[in-house]
Structures are given as structure tokens and as C-alpha cells.
Amino acid sequence: MFDVTRRQTPLALAAIFAAVRAASAQGKIVFHRGNDGDPDTLDPHRTSTVAEAHLLRDLREGLVIHNMRGEVVPGVAESWTMSPDGKLWRFKLRTNAKWSNGEPFRASDFVYSFRRIVNPETGAKYANLLFPIRNAEAINKAGPGSSIDQLGVRAPDDRTLEIALERPTPYLLELLTHQSALPVHAASAARAAQEPGRPENWVTNGAYTLKEFAPNSHTRLDRNPYFHDAASVKIDTVMFYPTADLAAAVRRFQAGELHLTTDIPADQFKQLREKLGEQVRIGPYLATYFLIINSSKAPFDDPRVRRALSLQIDREFIADHVWGGTMLPAYGVIPPHIGNYGARAELDFRYQSVLEREEEAKRLLASAGFGNGVPLEVEFRFNTTDNNRHTAETIAEQWRSIGVETRFVETDYRTHFAYLREGGDFDVARYGWIGDYSDPQNFLFLFQSDNAGFNIGKYANPQFDALMKLAADELDIVKRAAILREADSIVITEEPWIPVLHYSTKNLVSPKLTGFEQNLRGAIPTRFLSVTP
């Protein structure tokens, strides 16, 4: 999952304060939380960013969900069973599950939703996550008019959902926590697509409903009275604010305007920890910070050029001095703590000195035709945050030593990721991938040549593709891990994406907020939190 400096106008701030005052006057509990950016969409089958995922955890509930520890627990499904061969799962749905308009929730709603996301006409970037479901891949790749009724999802009755798989899938429950598996209300889906700015068009089934969406200002969610566990939901209103300006978010947190932030400016980390103590929270995260190289265009289609750029990046310096020790140097695509795996593939120069790396980088660029007055010119795109800007500037300075001239293209969160999603031309682009489920396949699938939605650098390697298909067909978990390790070794050798850092979760947490726990998934469902006045 993917991982803007914005100034709020007086009118926007007035609208926020009016909404908050109205809620407070009614004795309601209001939770003010920062978010990575504005959502581009709240349609779960078209979303792809972390900012959207935070909102969707509150708005919708899948068959299973993550709790505050990041554990998979029942959602709409209260129980489930698996067949002995691992290829058929049967979910029993709650009898009191409802939509936010009061309509009963039925198993057929999931049938509609799974069919909708794999339907090629939907254009879902994440459709390939559901390819383990029987016929999902064939339907999605067949084009318009494909037989979506052949998808291996059926509802024998209103309270039973069956999912038939192509093959046993060890990470299925983790996968079903993802937004691609969230349900959509069939009767309102068309209205929501035509008029997304009208909150009443978004019929949801989660703990909250959409009340207001004001771009560059806030998104307001109100408690859903029809939610099956509404009695245990303690927070009445959630105000999400786009906080790409991390320094401004810190100021708002210290002023008591935010109860929670999703990031911390690295250059303030030590100072904030000294001042705020346990309100500063750092923890491991299933995520990697990359530079995507456009390997479909010269000279970046040359592995020598890509390796030279990677060699010259001093990851330890960036982790310690730019990010203040809040990130880990990354020498592999896959982060630590991943499930269903063993030793990860890592760059072979990890333990070489900085001088040795620089000498090899210069030799590689010279052999590729650069040097002696011929610079390698690189356009470096990134989305605006203080941390991203400082990282880009540091990398450009390191590259300068080997004759690389860097030009920056800096845009806001939505523009940056939309540009990449839509196939815009680039040389190098900052990217972050947050694990959708704890399995190496979720990182390696990014490099499959047929993954049009996320293989942004257009990398293509037939041997890698063949290994990924072989792993998908392998039933033995140990043998499967070995095959994925071989595929992992290919991408870390060819470096279509350069791993720079492994993320950590970084939050400022108010003493007024209780129930918060950091977890590998970065999941923060509001329904498990409470706020004291």
C-alpha cells in the first residue's frame, strides 16, 4: 500500500471550529487525529493510500479486521472454518450486522463486492490481491464482459459466505483485512461514484459514517448507530486532518488541537522525546521506503546505472542524521518481521566501506558512458513533507560526488501518487510500501510485469515472473519461502526499486487518548479508542 504543505484558510478553520463546538455542545466526545493527507477517494475498491486506509477502517468493516494490537479478529464474520485441503473457507456472519441506513447486511453483499473489485470495468488497482480466489485472475484479465458470476464467492444463505480458492493461501485472513475486501452497498455505489462529495451517498457498515469532507481542511465521521457493536464505541465524532506539514502538526498537538499524529518530523524527534516523554511513540512497521527507478527508459534501463545510484546512498547517515534514528537502513526490499519467510535477500555491498562503494559507483557510471564531463542527469520526484525533502536533498548531495546532477519535482501527496498511478513519465520517484498482509508475496508482487497497478517503474523479468507463479502454486510453506527468496534475490540484484529505509511507526499520542497501541500494521481503528475531556 502506498504510503503538501497546506495552509488552512480562515473560512475552513471557522467551519472546523463550528462543527467541533456543535458536537461539544451536545456533550459528544470528539477525537482529533492527524492523517497523512486527504483521501483521493473513499471507494474501497479504488483506494490505494495509507491516508485512505485510516479512514476506511472507521467507515467499513470486512469479514475480519485488525484490532489495536494488529491481530486478526472477527469483523462482520463471527466465525469461520477451512476445508481440509485449505481451498474452501466458510464464514458465518453476525445476525445483527447492518448498513448505516438500517438495512440488514447479507452475505450476498460480499458476493456483490468481491465481484465488483475483480470486474475489469471497475479498474481496481488492488484487484490482483484477490487473485487467490477461484477465477478472480481470469475474470480480471479477460476484459469487459467477462463472466464475473464464475468468481469463487457464493452466499448459500443470508448469514453464510463461501470463498473457494485456486490454491491454499496461508495469508488469506490477513488479506481479508485489507480495504480491497471491504463491502460496498450495491444500491448506493453508483450515486457515490457520481456525486462523491455528498456524504449521504456513502452507505457504510463500519463504526462510523461520513458526515463531512472538506478538502485541505478535514474529514468528519460520526458514530454509526446501526453498527453491530455501537454500544462499545466511546468516541462520537472523529475529525481527520491532512497533516503533511509535520512541523505544523507538532505545533497543533502541543496546543491540544490534535490527540494523535501519524508521523513526527525527524529533526525534532530527540527534542520532542525529551520534552514530551511517553507521548512520543516509536515502533516497528511492516514497510519500506524506496526510490523507484523508471527501468523502461534510458539510461535507467541499464542495471549499472541503477546499481551506481544505489551504491552511493549512505543509508546509515540518512537513518541517523536525517531521520533522527527513527528509521532503519534498508538493504533489502522486504522489511524485518515479515511472516511466512526466512532470511531476506540483501544488497551485497552492505558491509563495504563508503569509499569502496563510491569507487565502484564511479566505475559503473564510466562504463555506462558517464563521467569526464558527461553528467548523469536525474529528475527526482517526491511528495512534500519535511522528512521527504531532507531525504531527497541528502541523496542528491551524495550523488553529486559521482557526477550526478539532480533536479527536484516536489508536489503534494495526492498529486504525486496520482501522477505515478496514472503512468506519468519520471526518472526517479520517492515511494513507500506498507505491507497489506504479513507475507513476502505482498512486497514481491510489486515487480511482476503484469502488475499494471503497482509496477510503476515498468520492470520486466521473465525469470522473476516465472518464480512468482511457481511460488503461487506451491503448497508447502517452506518450499514456497525458498522460491520467493530466489525471486527476492533477482530484484535486489537488478534494483528496479532502490530500498533506502525500513519504516517505523511514529506517533504523538495525547495523554487524553486511551486504548492506543502501536502495531506492525499501523492499524489505528477509532472504535477501540477513547478520549477523556
PDB file of N, CA, C and O in Angstrom, residues 240-281:
ATOM      1  N   PHE A 240     -10.611  13.985  11.060  1.00  0.00           N
ATOM      2  CA  PHE A 240      -9.328  13.688  10.412  1.00  0.00           C
ATOM      3  C   PHE A 240      -8.828  14.961   9.733  1.00  0.00           C
ATOM      4  O   PHE A 240      -9.563  15.586   8.965  1.00  0.00           O
ATOM      5  N   TYR A 241      -7.552  15.313   9.980  1.00  0.00           N
ATOM      6  CA  TYR A 241      -6.960  16.492   9.364  1.00  0.00           C
ATOM      7  C   TYR A 241      -5.753  16.079   8.520  1.00  0.00           C
ATOM      8  O   TYR A 241      -4.894  15.323   9.007  1.00  0.00           O
ATOM      9  N   PRO A 242      -5.638  16.553   7.274  1.00  0.00           N
ATOM     10  CA  PRO A 242      -4.427  16.268   6.488  1.00  0.00           C
ATOM     11  C   PRO A 242      -3.244  17.012   7.094  1.00  0.00           C
ATOM     12  O   PRO A 242      -3.270  18.239   7.233  1.00  0.00           O
ATOM     13  N   THR A 243      -2.197  16.272   7.484  1.00  0.00           N
ATOM     14  CA  THR A 243      -1.089  16.887   8.221  1.00  0.00           C
ATOM     15  C   THR A 243       0.250  16.569   7.562  1.00  0.00           C
ATOM     16  O   THR A 243       1.176  16.067   8.216  1.00  0.00           O
ATOM     17  N   ALA A 244       0.354  16.828   6.265  1.00  0.00           N
ATOM     18  CA  ALA A 244       1.627  16.616   5.589  1.00  0.00           C
ATOM     19  C   ALA A 244       2.700  17.562   6.121  1.00  0.00           C
ATOM     20  O   ALA A 244       3.888  17.233   6.101  1.00  0.00           O
ATOM     21  N   ASP A 245       2.301  18.745   6.588  1.00  0.00           N
ATOM     22  CA  ASP A 245       3.233  19.676   7.224  1.00  0.00           C
ATOM     23  C   ASP A 245       3.453  19.193   8.655  1.00  0.00           C
ATOM     24  O   ASP A 245       2.690  19.510   9.568  1.00  0.00           O
ATOM     25  N   LEU A 246       4.502  18.392   8.846  1.00  0.00           N
ATOM     26  CA  LEU A 246       4.703  17.725  10.128  1.00  0.00           C
ATOM     27  C   LEU A 246       5.028  18.696  11.250  1.00  0.00           C
ATOM     28  O   LEU A 246       4.631  18.491  12.398  1.00  0.00           O
ATOM     29  N   ALA A 247       5.776  19.756  10.928  1.00  0.00           N
ATOM     30  CA  ALA A 247       6.099  20.748  11.963  1.00  0.00           C
ATOM     31  C   ALA A 247       4.828  21.430  12.460  1.00  0.00           C
ATOM     32  O   ALA A 247       4.657  21.670  13.664  1.00  0.00           O
ATOM     33  N   ALA A 248       3.918  21.731  11.522  1.00  0.00           N
ATOM     34  CA  ALA A 248       2.645  22.339  11.911  1.00  0.00           C
ATOM     35  C   ALA A 248       1.815  21.364  12.743  1.00  0.00           C
ATOM     36  O   ALA A 248       1.135  21.761  13.699  1.00  0.00           O
ATOM     37  N   ALA A 249       1.890  20.082  12.403  1.00  0.00           N
ATOM     38  CA  ALA A 249       1.157  19.077  13.169  1.00  0.00           C
ATOM     39  C   ALA A 249       1.673  18.999  14.604  1.00  0.00           C
ATOM     40  O   ALA A 249       0.883  18.849  15.545  1.00  0.00           O
ATOM     41  N   VAL A 250       2.974  19.111  14.782  1.00  0.00           N
ATOM     42  CA  VAL A 250       3.551  19.116  16.132  1.00  0.00           C
ATOM     43  C   VAL A 250       3.029  20.303  16.929  1.00  0.00           C
ATOM     44  O   VAL A 250       2.644  20.174  18.106  1.00  0.00           O
ATOM     45  N   ARG A 251       3.007  21.459  16.291  1.00  0.00           N
ATOM     46  CA  ARG A 251       2.517  22.657  16.990  1.00  0.00           C
ATOM     47  C   ARG A 251       1.054  22.477  17.391  1.00  0.00           C
ATOM     48  O   ARG A 251       0.649  22.855  18.502  1.00  0.00           O
ATOM     49  N   ARG A 252       0.252  21.900  16.513  1.00  0.00           N
ATOM     50  CA  ARG A 252      -1.158  21.685  16.826  1.00  0.00           C
ATOM     51  C   ARG A 252      -1.319  20.660  17.950  1.00  0.00           C
ATOM     52  O   ARG A 252      -2.196  20.797  18.805  1.00  0.00           O
ATOM     53  N   PHE A 253      -0.461  19.638  17.934  1.00  0.00           N
ATOM     54  CA  PHE A 253      -0.509  18.645  19.007  1.00  0.00           C
ATOM     55  C   PHE A 253      -0.159  19.291  20.347  1.00  0.00           C
ATOM     56  O   PHE A 253      -0.854  19.076  21.356  1.00  0.00           O
ATOM     57  N   GLN A 254       0.899  20.079  20.367  1.00  0.00           N
ATOM     58  CA  GLN A 254       1.314  20.710  21.624  1.00  0.00           C
ATOM     59  C   GLN A 254       0.300  21.734  22.113  1.00  0.00           C
ATOM     60  O   GLN A 254       0.202  21.994  23.315  1.00  0.00           O
ATOM     61  N   ALA A 255      -0.474  22.296  21.182  1.00  0.00           N
ATOM     62  CA  ALA A 255      -1.509  23.257  21.560  1.00  0.00           C
ATOM     63  C   ALA A 255      -2.799  22.554  21.982  1.00  0.00           C
ATOM     64  O   ALA A 255      -3.770  23.219  22.366  1.00  0.00           O
ATOM     65  N   GLY A 256      -2.821  21.231  21.915  1.00  0.00           N
ATOM     66  CA  GLY A 256      -4.005  20.473  22.305  1.00  0.00           C
ATOM     67  C   GLY A 256      -5.050  20.359  21.223  1.00  0.00           C
ATOM     68  O   GLY A 256      -6.178  19.910  21.484  1.00  0.00           O
ATOM     69  N   GLU A 257      -4.700  20.745  19.978  1.00  0.00           N
ATOM     70  CA  GLU A 257      -5.667  20.680  18.878  1.00  0.00           C
ATOM     71  C   GLU A 257      -5.729  19.295  18.238  1.00  0.00           C
ATOM     72  O   GLU A 257      -6.690  18.989  17.526  1.00  0.00           O
ATOM     73  N   LEU A 258      -4.706  18.461  18.448  1.00  0.00           N
ATOM     74  CA  LEU A 258      -4.681  17.096  17.938  1.00  0.00           C
ATOM     75  C   LEU A 258      -4.424  16.131  19.089  1.00  0.00           C
ATOM     76  O   LEU A 258      -3.594  16.404  19.953  1.00  0.00           O
ATOM     77  N   HIS A 259      -5.124  15.008  19.062  1.00  0.00           N
ATOM     78  CA  HIS A 259      -4.872  13.954  20.043  1.00  0.00           C
ATOM     79  C   HIS A 259      -3.858  12.934  19.532  1.00  0.00           C
ATOM     80  O   HIS A 259      -3.275  12.181  20.316  1.00  0.00           O
ATOM     81  N   LEU A 260      -3.670  12.890  18.204  1.00  0.00           N
ATOM     82  CA  LEU A 260      -2.822  11.863  17.607  1.00  0.00           C
ATOM     83  C   LEU A 260      -2.260  12.369  16.287  1.00  0.00           C
ATOM     84  O   LEU A 260      -2.965  13.011  15.512  1.00  0.00           O
ATOM     85  N   THR A 261      -0.987  12.072  16.033  1.00  0.00           N
ATOM     86  CA  THR A 261      -0.397  12.337  14.719  1.00  0.00           C
ATOM     87  C   THR A 261       0.094  11.018  14.131  1.00  0.00           C
ATOM     88  O   THR A 261       0.359  10.055  14.852  1.00  0.00           O
ATOM     89  N   THR A 262       0.223  10.970  12.810  1.00  0.00           N
ATOM     90  CA  THR A 262       0.680   9.746  12.144  1.00  0.00           C
ATOM     91  C   THR A 262       2.156   9.794  11.776  1.00  0.00           C
ATOM     92  O   THR A 262       2.679   8.833  11.208  1.00  0.00           O
ATOM     93  N   ASP A 263       2.833  10.879  12.081  1.00  0.00           N
ATOM     94  CA  ASP A 263       4.258  10.987  11.780  1.00  0.00           C
ATOM     95  C   ASP A 263       4.864  12.071  12.662  1.00  0.00           C
ATOM     96  O   ASP A 263       4.149  12.861  13.290  1.00  0.00           O
ATOM     97  N   ILE A 264       6.192  12.092  12.708  1.00  0.00           N
ATOM     98  CA  ILE A 264       6.937  13.063  13.513  1.00  0.00           C
ATOM     99  C   ILE A 264       8.077  13.600  12.659  1.00  0.00           C
ATOM    100  O   ILE A 264       8.772  12.810  12.010  1.00  0.00           O
ATOM    101  N   PRO A 265       8.304  14.920  12.618  1.00  0.00           N
ATOM    102  CA  PRO A 265       9.451  15.428  11.869  1.00  0.00           C
ATOM    103  C   PRO A 265      10.756  14.912  12.478  1.00  0.00           C
ATOM    104  O   PRO A 265      10.987  15.053  13.682  1.00  0.00           O
ATOM    105  N   ALA A 266      11.574  14.303  11.666  1.00  0.00           N
ATOM    106  CA  ALA A 266      12.776  13.629  12.177  1.00  0.00           C
ATOM    107  C   ALA A 266      13.712  14.587  12.895  1.00  0.00           C
ATOM    108  O   ALA A 266      14.333  14.224  13.902  1.00  0.00           O
ATOM    109  N   ASP A 267      13.808  15.822  12.400  1.00  0.00           N
ATOM    110  CA  ASP A 267      14.759  16.750  13.008  1.00  0.00           C
ATOM    111  C   ASP A 267      14.289  17.251  14.375  1.00  0.00           C
ATOM    112  O   ASP A 267      15.037  17.899  15.096  1.00  0.00           O
ATOM    113  N   GLN A 268      13.052  16.936  14.756  1.00  0.00           N
ATOM    114  CA  GLN A 268      12.552  17.336  16.078  1.00  0.00           C
ATOM    115  C   GLN A 268      12.409  16.147  17.032  1.00  0.00           C
ATOM    116  O   GLN A 268      11.987  16.318  18.172  1.00  0.00           O
ATOM    117  N   PHE A 269      12.745  14.947  16.545  1.00  0.00           N
ATOM    118  CA  PHE A 269      12.446  13.751  17.320  1.00  0.00           C
ATOM    119  C   PHE A 269      13.092  13.768  18.711  1.00  0.00           C
ATOM    120  O   PHE A 269      12.418  13.559  19.731  1.00  0.00           O
ATOM    121  N   LYS A 270      14.395  14.002  18.778  1.00  0.00           N
ATOM    122  CA  LYS A 270      15.083  13.970  20.070  1.00  0.00           C
ATOM    123  C   LYS A 270      14.556  15.043  21.008  1.00  0.00           C
ATOM    124  O   LYS A 270      14.342  14.799  22.201  1.00  0.00           O
ATOM    125  N   GLN A 271      14.341  16.225  20.467  1.00  0.00           N
ATOM    126  CA  GLN A 271      13.827  17.328  21.283  1.00  0.00           C
ATOM    127  C   GLN A 271      12.429  16.999  21.811  1.00  0.00           C
ATOM    128  O   GLN A 271      12.124  17.235  22.989  1.00  0.00           O
ATOM    129  N   LEU A 272      11.592  16.436  20.948  1.00  0.00           N
ATOM    130  CA  LEU A 272      10.233  16.105  21.364  1.00  0.00           C
ATOM    131  C   LEU A 272      10.227  14.991  22.403  1.00  0.00           C
ATOM    132  O   LEU A 272       9.431  15.020  23.350  1.00  0.00           O
ATOM    133  N   ARG A 273      11.113  14.020  22.230  1.00  0.00           N
ATOM    134  CA  ARG A 273      11.165  12.930  23.211  1.00  0.00           C
ATOM    135  C   ARG A 273      11.581  13.466  24.578  1.00  0.00           C
ATOM    136  O   ARG A 273      11.047  13.036  25.613  1.00  0.00           O
ATOM    137  N   GLU A 274      12.524  14.380  24.598  1.00  0.00           N
ATOM    138  CA  GLU A 274      12.952  14.966  25.873  1.00  0.00           C
ATOM    139  C   GLU A 274      11.833  15.773  26.513  1.00  0.00           C
ATOM    140  O   GLU A 274      11.657  15.751  27.731  1.00  0.00           O
ATOM    141  N   LYS A 275      11.071  16.471  25.687  1.00  0.00           N
ATOM    142  CA  LYS A 275      10.028  17.361  26.202  1.00  0.00           C
ATOM    143  C   LYS A 275       8.731  16.621  26.528  1.00  0.00           C
ATOM    144  O   LYS A 275       8.086  16.893  27.553  1.00  0.00           O
ATOM    145  N   LEU A 276       8.338  15.683  25.654  1.00  0.00           N
ATOM    146  CA  LEU A 276       7.027  15.057  25.774  1.00  0.00           C
ATOM    147  C   LEU A 276       7.068  13.642  26.349  1.00  0.00           C
ATOM    148  O   LEU A 276       6.022  13.072  26.663  1.00  0.00           O
ATOM    149  N   GLY A 277       8.247  13.067  26.458  1.00  0.00           N
ATOM    150  CA  GLY A 277       8.378  11.749  27.082  1.00  0.00           C
ATOM    151  C   GLY A 277       7.567  10.673  26.387  1.00  0.00           C
ATOM    152  O   GLY A 277       7.695  10.448  25.181  1.00  0.00           O
ATOM    153  N   GLU A 278       6.693  10.007  27.125  1.00  0.00           N
ATOM    154  CA  GLU A 278       5.948   8.866  26.606  1.00  0.00           C
ATOM    155  C   GLU A 278       4.877   9.254  25.595  1.00  0.00           C
ATOM    156  O   GLU A 278       4.248   8.375  24.995  1.00  0.00           O
ATOM    157  N   GLN A 279       4.657  10.540  25.382  1.00  0.00           N
ATOM    158  CA  GLN A 279       3.731  10.948  24.324  1.00  0.00           C
ATOM    159  C   GLN A 279       4.340  10.715  22.937  1.00  0.00           C
ATOM    160  O   GLN A 279       3.615  10.703  21.940  1.00  0.00           O
ATOM    161  N   VAL A 280       5.654  10.515  22.873  1.00  0.00           N
ATOM    162  CA  VAL A 280       6.341  10.175  21.623  1.00  0.00           C
ATOM    163  C   VAL A 280       6.448   8.665  21.558  1.00  0.00           C
ATOM    164  O   VAL A 280       7.059   8.035  22.416  1.00  0.00           O
ATOM    165  N   ARG A 281       5.839   8.066  20.524  1.00  0.00           N
ATOM    166  CA  ARG A 281       5.813   6.615  20.396  1.00  0.00           C
ATOM    167  C   ARG A 281       6.509   6.184  19.096  1.00  0.00           C
ATOM    168  O   ARG A 281       6.174   6.679  18.018  1.00  0.00           O
TER     169      ARG A 281
END
